[in-house]
PDB file of C-alpha atoms in Angstrom:
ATOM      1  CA  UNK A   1      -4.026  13.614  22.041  1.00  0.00           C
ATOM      2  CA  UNK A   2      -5.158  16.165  19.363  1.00  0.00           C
ATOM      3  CA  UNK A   3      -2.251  14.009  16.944  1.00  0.00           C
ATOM      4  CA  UNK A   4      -4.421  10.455  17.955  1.00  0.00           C
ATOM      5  CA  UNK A   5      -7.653  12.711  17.106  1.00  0.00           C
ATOM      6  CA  UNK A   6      -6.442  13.565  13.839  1.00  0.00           C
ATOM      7  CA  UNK A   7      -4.956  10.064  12.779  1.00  0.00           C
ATOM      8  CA  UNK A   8      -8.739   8.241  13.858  1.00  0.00           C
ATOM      9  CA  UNK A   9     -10.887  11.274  11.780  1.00  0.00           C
ATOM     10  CA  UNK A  10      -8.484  10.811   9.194  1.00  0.00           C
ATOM     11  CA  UNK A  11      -8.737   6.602   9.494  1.00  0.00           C
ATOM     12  CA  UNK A  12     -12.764   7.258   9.907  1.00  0.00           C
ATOM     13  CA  UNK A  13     -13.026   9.309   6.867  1.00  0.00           C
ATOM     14  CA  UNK A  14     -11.019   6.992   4.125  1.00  0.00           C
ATOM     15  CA  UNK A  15     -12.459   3.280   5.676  1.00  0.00           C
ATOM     16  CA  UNK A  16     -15.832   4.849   4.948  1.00  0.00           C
ATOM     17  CA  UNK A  17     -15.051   5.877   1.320  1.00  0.00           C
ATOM     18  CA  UNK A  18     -13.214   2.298   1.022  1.00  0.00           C
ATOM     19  CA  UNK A  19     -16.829   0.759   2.450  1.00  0.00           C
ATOM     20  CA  UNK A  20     -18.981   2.876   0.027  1.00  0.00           C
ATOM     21  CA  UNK A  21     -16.491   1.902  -2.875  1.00  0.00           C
ATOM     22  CA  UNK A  22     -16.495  -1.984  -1.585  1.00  0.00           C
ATOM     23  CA  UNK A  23     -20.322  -2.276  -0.930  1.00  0.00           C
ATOM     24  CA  UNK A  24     -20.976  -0.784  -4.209  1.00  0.00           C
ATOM     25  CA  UNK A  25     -18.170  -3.203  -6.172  1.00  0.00           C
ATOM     26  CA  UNK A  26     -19.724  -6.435  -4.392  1.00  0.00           C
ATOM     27  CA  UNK A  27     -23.479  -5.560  -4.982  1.00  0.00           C
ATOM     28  CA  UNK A  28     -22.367  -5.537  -9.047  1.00  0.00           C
ATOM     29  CA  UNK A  29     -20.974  -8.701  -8.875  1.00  0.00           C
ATOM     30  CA  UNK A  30     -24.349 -10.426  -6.859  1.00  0.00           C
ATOM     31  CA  UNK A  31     -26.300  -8.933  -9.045  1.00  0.00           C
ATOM     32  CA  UNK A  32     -24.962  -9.944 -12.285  1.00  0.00           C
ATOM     33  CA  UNK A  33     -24.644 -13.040 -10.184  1.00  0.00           C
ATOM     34  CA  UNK A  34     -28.196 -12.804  -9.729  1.00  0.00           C
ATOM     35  CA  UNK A  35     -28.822 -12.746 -13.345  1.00  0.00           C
ATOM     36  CA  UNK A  36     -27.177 -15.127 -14.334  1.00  0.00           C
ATOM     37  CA  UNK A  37     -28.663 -17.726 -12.012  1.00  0.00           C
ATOM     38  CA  UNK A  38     -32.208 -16.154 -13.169  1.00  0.00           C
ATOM     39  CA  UNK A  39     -31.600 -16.616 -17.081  1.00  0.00           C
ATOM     40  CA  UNK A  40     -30.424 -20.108 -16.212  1.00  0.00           C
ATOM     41  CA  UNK A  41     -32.986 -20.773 -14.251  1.00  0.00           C
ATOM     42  CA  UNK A  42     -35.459 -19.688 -16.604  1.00  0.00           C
ATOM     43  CA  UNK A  43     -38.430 -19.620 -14.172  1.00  0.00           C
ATOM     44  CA  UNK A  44     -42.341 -17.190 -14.575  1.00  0.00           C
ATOM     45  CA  UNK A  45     -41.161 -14.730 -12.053  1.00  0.00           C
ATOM     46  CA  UNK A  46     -39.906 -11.541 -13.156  1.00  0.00           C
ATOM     47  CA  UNK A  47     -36.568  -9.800 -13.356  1.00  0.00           C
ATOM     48  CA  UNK A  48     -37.620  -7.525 -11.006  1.00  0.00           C
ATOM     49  CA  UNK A  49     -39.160  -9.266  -7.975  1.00  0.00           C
ATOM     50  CA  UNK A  50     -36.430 -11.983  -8.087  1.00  0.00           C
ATOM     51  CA  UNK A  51     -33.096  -9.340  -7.692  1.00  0.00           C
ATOM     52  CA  UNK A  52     -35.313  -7.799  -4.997  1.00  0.00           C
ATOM     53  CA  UNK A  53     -35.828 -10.926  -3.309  1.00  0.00           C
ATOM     54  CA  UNK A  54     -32.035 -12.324  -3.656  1.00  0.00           C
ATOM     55  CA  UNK A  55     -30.777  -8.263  -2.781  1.00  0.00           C
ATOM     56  CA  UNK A  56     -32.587  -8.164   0.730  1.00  0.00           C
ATOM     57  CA  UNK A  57     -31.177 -11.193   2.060  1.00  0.00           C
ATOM     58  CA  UNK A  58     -27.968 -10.540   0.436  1.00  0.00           C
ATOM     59  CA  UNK A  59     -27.983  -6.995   1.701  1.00  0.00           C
ATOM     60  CA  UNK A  60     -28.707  -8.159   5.654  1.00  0.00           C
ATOM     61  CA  UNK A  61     -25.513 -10.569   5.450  1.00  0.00           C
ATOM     62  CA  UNK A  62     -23.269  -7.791   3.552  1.00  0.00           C
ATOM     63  CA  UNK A  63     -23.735  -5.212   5.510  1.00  0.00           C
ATOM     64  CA  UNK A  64     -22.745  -6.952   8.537  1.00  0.00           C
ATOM     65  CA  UNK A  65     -19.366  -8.680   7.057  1.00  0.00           C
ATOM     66  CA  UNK A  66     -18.443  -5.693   5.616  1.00  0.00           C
ATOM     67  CA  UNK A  67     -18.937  -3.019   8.761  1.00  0.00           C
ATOM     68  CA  UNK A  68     -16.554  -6.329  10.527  1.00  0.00           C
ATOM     69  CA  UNK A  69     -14.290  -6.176   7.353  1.00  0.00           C
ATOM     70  CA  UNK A  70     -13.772  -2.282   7.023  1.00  0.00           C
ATOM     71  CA  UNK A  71     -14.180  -1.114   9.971  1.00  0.00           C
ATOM     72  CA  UNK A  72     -13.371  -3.603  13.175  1.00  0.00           C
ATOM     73  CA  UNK A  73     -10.685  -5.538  11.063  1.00  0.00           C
ATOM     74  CA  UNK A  74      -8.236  -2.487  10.380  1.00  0.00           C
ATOM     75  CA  UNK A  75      -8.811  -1.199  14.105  1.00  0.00           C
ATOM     76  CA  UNK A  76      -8.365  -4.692  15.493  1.00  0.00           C
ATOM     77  CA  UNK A  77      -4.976  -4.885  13.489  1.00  0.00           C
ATOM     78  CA  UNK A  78      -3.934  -1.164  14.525  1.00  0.00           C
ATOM     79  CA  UNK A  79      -4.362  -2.167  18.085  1.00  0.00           C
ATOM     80  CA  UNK A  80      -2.600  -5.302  17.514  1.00  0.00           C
ATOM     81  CA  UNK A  81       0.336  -2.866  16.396  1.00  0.00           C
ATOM     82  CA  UNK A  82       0.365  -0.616  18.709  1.00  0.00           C
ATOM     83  CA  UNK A  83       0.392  -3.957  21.626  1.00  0.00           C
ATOM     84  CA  UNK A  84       3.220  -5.656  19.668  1.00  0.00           C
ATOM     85  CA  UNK A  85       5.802  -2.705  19.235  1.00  0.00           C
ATOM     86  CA  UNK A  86       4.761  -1.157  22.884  1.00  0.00           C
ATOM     87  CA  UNK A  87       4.316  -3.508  25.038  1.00  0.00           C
ATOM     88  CA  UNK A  88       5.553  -7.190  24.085  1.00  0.00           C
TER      89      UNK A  88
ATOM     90  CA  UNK B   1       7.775   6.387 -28.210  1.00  0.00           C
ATOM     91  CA  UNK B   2       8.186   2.870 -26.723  1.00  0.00           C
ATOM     92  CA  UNK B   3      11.074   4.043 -24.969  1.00  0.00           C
ATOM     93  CA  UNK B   4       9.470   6.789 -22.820  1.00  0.00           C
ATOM     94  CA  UNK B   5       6.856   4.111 -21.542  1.00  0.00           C
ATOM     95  CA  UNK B   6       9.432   1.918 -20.549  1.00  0.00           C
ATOM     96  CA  UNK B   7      11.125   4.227 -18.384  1.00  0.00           C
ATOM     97  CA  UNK B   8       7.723   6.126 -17.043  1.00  0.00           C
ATOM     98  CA  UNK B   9       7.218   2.164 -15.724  1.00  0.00           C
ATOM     99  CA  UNK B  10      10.852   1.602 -14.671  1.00  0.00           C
ATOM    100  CA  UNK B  11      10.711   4.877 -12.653  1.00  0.00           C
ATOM    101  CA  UNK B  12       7.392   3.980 -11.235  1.00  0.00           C
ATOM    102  CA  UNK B  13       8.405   0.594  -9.823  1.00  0.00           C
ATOM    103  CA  UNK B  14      11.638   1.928  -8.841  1.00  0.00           C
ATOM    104  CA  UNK B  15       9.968   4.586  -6.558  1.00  0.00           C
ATOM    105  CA  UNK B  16       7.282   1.798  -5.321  1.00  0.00           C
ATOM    106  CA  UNK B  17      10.535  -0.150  -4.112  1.00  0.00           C
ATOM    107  CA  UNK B  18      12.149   2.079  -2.406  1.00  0.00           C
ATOM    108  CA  UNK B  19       9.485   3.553  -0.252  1.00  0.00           C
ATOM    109  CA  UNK B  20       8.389  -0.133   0.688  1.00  0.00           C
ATOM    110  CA  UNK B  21      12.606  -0.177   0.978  1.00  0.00           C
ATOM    111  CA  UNK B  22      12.538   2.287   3.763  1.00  0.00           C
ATOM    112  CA  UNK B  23       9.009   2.024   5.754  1.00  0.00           C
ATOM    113  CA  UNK B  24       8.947  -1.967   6.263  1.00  0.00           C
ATOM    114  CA  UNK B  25      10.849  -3.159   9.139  1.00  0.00           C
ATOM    115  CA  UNK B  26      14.269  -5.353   8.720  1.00  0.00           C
ATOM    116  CA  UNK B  27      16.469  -6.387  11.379  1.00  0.00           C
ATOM    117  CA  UNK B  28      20.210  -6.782  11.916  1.00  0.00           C
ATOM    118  CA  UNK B  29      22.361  -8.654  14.663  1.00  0.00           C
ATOM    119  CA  UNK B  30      24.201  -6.409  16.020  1.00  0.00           C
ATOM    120  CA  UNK B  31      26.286  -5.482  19.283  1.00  0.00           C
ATOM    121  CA  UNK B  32      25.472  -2.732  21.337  1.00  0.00           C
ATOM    122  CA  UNK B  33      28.123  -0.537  22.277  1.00  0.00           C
ATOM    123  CA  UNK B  34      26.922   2.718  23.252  1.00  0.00           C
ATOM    124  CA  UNK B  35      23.556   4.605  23.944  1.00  0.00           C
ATOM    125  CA  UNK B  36      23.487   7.937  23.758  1.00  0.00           C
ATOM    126  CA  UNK B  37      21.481  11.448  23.275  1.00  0.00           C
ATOM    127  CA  UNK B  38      22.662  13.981  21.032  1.00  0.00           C
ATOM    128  CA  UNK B  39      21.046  17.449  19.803  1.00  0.00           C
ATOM    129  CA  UNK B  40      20.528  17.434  16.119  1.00  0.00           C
ATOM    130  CA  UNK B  41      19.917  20.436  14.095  1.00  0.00           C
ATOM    131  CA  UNK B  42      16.766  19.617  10.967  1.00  0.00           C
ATOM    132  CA  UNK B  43      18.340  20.679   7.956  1.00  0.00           C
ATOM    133  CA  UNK B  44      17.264  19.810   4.301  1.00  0.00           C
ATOM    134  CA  UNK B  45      17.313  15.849   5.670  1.00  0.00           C
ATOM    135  CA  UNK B  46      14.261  16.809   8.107  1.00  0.00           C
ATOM    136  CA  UNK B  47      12.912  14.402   5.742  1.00  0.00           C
ATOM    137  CA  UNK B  48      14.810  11.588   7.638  1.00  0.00           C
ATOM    138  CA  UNK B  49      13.611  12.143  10.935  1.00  0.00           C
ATOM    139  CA  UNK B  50       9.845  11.439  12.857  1.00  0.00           C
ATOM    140  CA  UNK B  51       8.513  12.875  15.255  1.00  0.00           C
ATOM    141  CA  UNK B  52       9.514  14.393  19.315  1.00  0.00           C
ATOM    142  CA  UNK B  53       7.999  12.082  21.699  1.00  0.00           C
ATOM    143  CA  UNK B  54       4.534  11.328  21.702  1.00  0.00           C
ATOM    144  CA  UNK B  55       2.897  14.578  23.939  1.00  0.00           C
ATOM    145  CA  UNK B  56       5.347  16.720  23.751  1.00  0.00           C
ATOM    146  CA  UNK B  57       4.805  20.023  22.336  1.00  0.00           C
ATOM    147  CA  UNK B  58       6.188  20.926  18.618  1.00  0.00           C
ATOM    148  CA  UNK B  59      10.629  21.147  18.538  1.00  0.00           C
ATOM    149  CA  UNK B  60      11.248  22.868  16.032  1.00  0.00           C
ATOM    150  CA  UNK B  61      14.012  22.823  13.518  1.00  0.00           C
ATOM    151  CA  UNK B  62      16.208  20.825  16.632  1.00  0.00           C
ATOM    152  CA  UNK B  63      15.412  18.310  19.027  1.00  0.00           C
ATOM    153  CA  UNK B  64      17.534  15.895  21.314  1.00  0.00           C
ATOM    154  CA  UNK B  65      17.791  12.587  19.996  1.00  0.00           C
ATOM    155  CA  UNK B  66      18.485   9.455  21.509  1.00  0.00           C
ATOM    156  CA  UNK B  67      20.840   6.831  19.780  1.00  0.00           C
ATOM    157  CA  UNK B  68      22.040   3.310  19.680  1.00  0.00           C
ATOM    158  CA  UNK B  69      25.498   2.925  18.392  1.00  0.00           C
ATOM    159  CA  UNK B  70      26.466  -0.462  17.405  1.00  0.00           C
ATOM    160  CA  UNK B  71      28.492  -2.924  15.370  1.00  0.00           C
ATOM    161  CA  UNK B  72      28.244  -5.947  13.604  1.00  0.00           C
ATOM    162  CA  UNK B  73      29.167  -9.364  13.554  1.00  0.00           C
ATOM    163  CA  UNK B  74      31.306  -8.121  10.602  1.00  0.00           C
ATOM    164  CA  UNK B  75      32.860  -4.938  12.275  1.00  0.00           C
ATOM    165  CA  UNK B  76      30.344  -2.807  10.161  1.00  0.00           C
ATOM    166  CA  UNK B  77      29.357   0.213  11.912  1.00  0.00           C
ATOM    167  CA  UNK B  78      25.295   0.358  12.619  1.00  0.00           C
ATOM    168  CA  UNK B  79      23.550   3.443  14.410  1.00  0.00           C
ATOM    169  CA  UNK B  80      19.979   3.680  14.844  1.00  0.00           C
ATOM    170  CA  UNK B  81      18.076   7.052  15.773  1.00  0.00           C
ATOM    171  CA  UNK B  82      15.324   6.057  18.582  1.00  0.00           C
ATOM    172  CA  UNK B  83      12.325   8.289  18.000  1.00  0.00           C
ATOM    173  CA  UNK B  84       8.752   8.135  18.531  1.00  0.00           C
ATOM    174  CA  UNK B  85       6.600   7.614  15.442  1.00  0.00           C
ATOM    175  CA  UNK B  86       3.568   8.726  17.807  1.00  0.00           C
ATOM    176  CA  UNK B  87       0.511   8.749  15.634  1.00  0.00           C
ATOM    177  CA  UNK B  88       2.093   9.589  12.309  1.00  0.00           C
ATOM    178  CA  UNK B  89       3.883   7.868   9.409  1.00  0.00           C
ATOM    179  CA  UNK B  90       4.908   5.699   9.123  1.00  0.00           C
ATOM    180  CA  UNK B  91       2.630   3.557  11.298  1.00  0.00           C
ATOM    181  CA  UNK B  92       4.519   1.673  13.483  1.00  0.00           C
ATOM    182  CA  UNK B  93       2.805   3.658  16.452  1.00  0.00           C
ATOM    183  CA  UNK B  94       5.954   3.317  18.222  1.00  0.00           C
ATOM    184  CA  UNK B  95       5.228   5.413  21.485  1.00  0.00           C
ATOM    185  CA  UNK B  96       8.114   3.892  24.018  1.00  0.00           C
ATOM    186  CA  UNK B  97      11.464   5.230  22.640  1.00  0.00           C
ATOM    187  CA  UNK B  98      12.528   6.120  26.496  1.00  0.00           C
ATOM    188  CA  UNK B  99      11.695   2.301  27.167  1.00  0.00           C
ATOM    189  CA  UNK B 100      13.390   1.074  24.063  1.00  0.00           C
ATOM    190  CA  UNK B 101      16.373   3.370  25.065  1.00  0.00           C
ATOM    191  CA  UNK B 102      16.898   1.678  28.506  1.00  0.00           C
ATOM    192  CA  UNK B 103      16.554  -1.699  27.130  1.00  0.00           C
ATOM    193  CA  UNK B 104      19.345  -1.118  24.460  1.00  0.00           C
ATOM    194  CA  UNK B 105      21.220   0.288  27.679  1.00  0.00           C
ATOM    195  CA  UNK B 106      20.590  -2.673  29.291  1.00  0.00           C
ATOM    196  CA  UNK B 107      22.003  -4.705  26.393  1.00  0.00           C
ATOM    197  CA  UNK B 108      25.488  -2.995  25.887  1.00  0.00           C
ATOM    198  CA  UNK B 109      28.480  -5.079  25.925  1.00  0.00           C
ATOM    199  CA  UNK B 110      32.649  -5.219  24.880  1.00  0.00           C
ATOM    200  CA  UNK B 111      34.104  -7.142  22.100  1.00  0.00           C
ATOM    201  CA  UNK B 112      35.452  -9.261  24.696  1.00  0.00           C
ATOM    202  CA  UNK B 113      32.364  -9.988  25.923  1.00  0.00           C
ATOM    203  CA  UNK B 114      29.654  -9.320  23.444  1.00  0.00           C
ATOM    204  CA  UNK B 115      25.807  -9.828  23.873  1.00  0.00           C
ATOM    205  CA  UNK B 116      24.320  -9.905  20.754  1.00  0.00           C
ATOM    206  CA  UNK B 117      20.987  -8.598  20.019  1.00  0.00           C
ATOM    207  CA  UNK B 118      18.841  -8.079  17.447  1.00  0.00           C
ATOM    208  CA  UNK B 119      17.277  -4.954  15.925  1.00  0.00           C
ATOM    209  CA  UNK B 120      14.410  -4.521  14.021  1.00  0.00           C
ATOM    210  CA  UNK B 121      14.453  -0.817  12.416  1.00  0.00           C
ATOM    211  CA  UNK B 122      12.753   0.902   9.422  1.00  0.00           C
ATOM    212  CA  UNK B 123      14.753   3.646   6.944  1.00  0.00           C
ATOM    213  CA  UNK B 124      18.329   3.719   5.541  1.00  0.00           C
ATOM    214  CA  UNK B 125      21.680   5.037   6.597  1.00  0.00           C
ATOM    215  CA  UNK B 126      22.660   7.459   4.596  1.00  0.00           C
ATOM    216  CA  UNK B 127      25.863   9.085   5.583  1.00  0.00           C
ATOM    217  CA  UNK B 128      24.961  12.138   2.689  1.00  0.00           C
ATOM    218  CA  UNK B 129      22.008  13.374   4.381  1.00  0.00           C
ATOM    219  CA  UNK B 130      22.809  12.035   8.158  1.00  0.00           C
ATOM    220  CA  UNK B 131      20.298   9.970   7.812  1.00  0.00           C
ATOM    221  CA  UNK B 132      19.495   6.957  10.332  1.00  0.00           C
ATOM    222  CA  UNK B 133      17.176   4.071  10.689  1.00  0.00           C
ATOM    223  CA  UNK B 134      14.732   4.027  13.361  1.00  0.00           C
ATOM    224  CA  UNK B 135      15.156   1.244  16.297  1.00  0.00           C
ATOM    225  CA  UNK B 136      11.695  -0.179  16.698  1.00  0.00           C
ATOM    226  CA  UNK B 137      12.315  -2.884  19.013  1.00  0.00           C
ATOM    227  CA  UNK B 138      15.497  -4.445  20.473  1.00  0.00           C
ATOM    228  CA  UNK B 139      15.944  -8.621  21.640  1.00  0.00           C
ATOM    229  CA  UNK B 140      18.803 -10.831  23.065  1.00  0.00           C
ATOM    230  CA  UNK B 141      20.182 -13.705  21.180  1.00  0.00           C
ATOM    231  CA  UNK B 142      22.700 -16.227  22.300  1.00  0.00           C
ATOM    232  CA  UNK B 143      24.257 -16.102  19.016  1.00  0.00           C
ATOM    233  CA  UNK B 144      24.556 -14.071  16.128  1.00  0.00           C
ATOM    234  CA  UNK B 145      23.965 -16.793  14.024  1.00  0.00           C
ATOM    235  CA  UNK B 146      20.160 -16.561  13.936  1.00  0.00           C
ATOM    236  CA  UNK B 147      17.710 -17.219  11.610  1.00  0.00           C
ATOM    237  CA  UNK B 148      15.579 -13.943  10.782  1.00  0.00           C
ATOM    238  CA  UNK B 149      12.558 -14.961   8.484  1.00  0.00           C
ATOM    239  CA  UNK B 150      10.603 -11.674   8.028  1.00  0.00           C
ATOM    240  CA  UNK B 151       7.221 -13.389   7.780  1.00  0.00           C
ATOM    241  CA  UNK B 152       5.555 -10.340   8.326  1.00  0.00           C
ATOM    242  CA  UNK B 153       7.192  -8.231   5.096  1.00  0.00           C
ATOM    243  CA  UNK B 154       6.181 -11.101   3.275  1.00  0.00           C
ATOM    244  CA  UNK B 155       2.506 -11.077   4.363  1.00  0.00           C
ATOM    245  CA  UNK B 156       2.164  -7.684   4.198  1.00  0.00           C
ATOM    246  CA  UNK B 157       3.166  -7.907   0.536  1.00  0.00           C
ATOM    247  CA  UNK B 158       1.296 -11.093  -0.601  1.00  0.00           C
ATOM    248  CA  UNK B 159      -1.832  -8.744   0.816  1.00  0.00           C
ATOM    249  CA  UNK B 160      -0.961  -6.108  -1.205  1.00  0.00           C
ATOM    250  CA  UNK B 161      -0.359  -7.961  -4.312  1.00  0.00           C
ATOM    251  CA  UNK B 162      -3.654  -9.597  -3.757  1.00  0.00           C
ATOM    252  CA  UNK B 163      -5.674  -6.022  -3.428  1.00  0.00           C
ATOM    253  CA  UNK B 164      -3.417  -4.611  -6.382  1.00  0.00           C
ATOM    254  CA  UNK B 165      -4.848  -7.694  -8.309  1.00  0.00           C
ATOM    255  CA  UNK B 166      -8.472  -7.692  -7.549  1.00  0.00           C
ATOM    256  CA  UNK B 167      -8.543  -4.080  -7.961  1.00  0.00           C
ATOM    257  CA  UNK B 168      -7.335  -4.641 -11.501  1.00  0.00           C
ATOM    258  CA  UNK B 169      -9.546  -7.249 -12.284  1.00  0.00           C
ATOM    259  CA  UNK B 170     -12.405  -4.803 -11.255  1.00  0.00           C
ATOM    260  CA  UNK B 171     -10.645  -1.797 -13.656  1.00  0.00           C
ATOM    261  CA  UNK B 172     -10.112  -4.615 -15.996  1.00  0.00           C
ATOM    262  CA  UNK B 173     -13.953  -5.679 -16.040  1.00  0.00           C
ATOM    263  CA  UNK B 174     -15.048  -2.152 -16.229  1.00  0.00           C
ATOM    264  CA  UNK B 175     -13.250  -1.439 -19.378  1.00  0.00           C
ATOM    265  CA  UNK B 176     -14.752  -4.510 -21.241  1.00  0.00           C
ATOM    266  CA  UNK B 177     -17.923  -3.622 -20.370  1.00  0.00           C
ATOM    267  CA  UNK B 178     -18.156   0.129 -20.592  1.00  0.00           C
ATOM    268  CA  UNK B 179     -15.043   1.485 -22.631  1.00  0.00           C
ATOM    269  CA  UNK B 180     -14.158  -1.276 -24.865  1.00  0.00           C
ATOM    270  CA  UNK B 181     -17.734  -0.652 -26.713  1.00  0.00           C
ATOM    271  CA  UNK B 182     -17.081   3.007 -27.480  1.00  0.00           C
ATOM    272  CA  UNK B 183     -13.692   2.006 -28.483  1.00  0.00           C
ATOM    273  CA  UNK B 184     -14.819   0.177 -31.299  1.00  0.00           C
ATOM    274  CA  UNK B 185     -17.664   2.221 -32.639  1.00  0.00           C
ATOM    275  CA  UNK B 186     -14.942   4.832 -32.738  1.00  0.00           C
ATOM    276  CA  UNK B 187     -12.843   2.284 -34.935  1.00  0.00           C
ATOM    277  CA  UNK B 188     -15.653   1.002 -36.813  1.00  0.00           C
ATOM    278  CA  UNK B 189     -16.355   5.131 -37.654  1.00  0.00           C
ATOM    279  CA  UNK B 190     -12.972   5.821 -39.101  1.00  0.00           C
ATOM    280  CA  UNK B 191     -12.869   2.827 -40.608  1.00  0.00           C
ATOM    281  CA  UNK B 192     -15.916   3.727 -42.490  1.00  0.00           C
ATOM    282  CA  UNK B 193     -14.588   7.352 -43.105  1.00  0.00           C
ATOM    283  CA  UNK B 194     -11.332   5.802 -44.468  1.00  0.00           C
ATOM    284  CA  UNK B 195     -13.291   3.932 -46.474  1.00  0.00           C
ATOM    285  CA  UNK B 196     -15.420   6.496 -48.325  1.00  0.00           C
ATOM    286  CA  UNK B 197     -12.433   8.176 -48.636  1.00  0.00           C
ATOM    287  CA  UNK B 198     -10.688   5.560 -50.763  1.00  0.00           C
ATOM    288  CA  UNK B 199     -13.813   5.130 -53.064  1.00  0.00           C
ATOM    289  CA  UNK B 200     -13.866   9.372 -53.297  1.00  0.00           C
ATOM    290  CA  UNK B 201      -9.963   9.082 -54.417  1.00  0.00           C
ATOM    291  CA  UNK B 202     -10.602   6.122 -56.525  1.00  0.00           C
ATOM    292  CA  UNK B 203     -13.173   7.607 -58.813  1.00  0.00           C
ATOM    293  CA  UNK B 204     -11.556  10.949 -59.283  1.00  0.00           C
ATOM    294  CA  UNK B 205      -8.476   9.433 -60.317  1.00  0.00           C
ATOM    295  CA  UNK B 206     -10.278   6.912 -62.683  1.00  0.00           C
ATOM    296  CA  UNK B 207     -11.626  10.097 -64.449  1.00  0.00           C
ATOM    297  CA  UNK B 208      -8.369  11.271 -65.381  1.00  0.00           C
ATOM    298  CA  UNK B 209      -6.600   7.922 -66.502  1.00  0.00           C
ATOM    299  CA  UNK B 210      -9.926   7.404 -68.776  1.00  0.00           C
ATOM    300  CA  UNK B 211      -9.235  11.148 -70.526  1.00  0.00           C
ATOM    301  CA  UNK B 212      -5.607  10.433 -70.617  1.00  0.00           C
TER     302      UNK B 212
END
């Protein structure tokens, strides 16, 4: 028991530093994504109002495919193990 | 100077082999001939062996192991340890070693009459340190003439290849962006230094050739 504890702290602890790292990586990219579309674009609102329009929809849909991604994907697949070698 | 970067790599990808060598599973045809559980004493090879069974309290430097002695199509000589992993490394959660056991028990067999089976296992044999592979799962086959396609070493490497990639396109971005600048201001500097240098040199020595 106290082994399983220690394996899903440990699991818990390094998929949230691998989120952190991963949210902060794909927020770059949209918004340099973002800028580029804007300079191209080359439209009278401001720098600032159109990242923080593009960042809050973007944001909404992130967060949810990356919680999925990081944390319900890896669990999923360590179940999955655990099925295959045990049980089938 | 070349020469030491070479083999820094070379011993890097050497040691990235082998572990992926010894913790992804692989399986063998093989005939069962005996099962059996024997105490082993942890010596400097403790390295070898995983854990007592999932629950039960800590062994200390010996344990009773079970084993699966068998032999291949080619007379070679194959035994497996059959351990729980439990909840450590490497993470094949493998909690049913007593199960496993009586299914390999199930499965043994004479030359005369063999049933073959096949075993999927992780770590080496290594007759130096008493070493054995570790019997993950165990499976009848007609025929020891099967086809064994490990799709799932393969995926598990394309994946890895694929995040070693992307995370050095990300590295590789970052330097362009960030680094590469201060790299070249710092060339463009001692450039410049060089350069005043030169000119410093050049006119001292044209004072002497013009006295001369």
């Amino acid at each position: 028991m106290i082994a399983a504890l220690r394996l899903f702290a440990l699991l818990f602890v390094v998929l949230t530093l691998i989120y952190l790292v991963l949210s902060f990586l794909l927020r770059q990219t949209a918004q340099r994504e973002a800028r580029e579309t804007w300079e191209a674009l080359d439209t009278r609102i401001d720098w600032e109002t159109y990242l923080e329009r593009q960042m809050k929809s973007y944001n909404r849909a992130m967060r949810r495919r990356l919680i999925f991604g990081v944390y319900i994907l890896p669990t999923a697949f360590l179940a999955a193990i655990v099925y295959f070698v045990n049980f089938a | 100077m070349r020469y030491v970067k070479w083999t820094f790599l070379a011993v890097i990808a050497i040691a990235i082999f082998l572990f992926f060598n010894y913790t992804l599973p692989d399986r063998d045809v093989v005939r069962i001939v005996e099962t059996e559980v024997r105490r082993v004493d942890f010596g400097e090879n403790s390295v070898f062996w995983a854990q007592p069974d999932v629950g039960a309290g800590a062994s200390g430097g010996s344990r009773d192991v079970r084993f699966i002695n068998a032999v291949a199509e080619n007379g070679a000589i194959r035994v497996y340890r059959n351990e729980d992993t439990g909840w450590g490394w490497p993470p094949y959660f493998k909690l049913d070693s007593s199960n496993l056991q009586t299914e390999a028990a199930d499965l043994v067999s004479t030359s005369a009459n063999p049933q073959w089976v096949v075993i999927t296992h992780y770590g080496w044999r290594a007759e130096i340190f008493s070493a054995f592979p570790n019997a993950v799962a165990v499976r009848a086959v007609d025929t020891p003439d099967v086809r064994l396609i490990p799709y799932f070493n393969i995926g598990l490497i394309v994946v890895l290849l694929g995040v070693v990639f992307w995370l050095w396109r990300v590295w590789d971005r970052f330097r362009q962006a960030r680094i590469e600048p201060i790299v070249d201001n710092i060339t463009i500097a001692i450039d410049n230094a060089d350069e005043r240098a030169d000119n410093f040199r050049e006119r001292l020595l044209s004072r002497f050739r013009k006295k001369k």
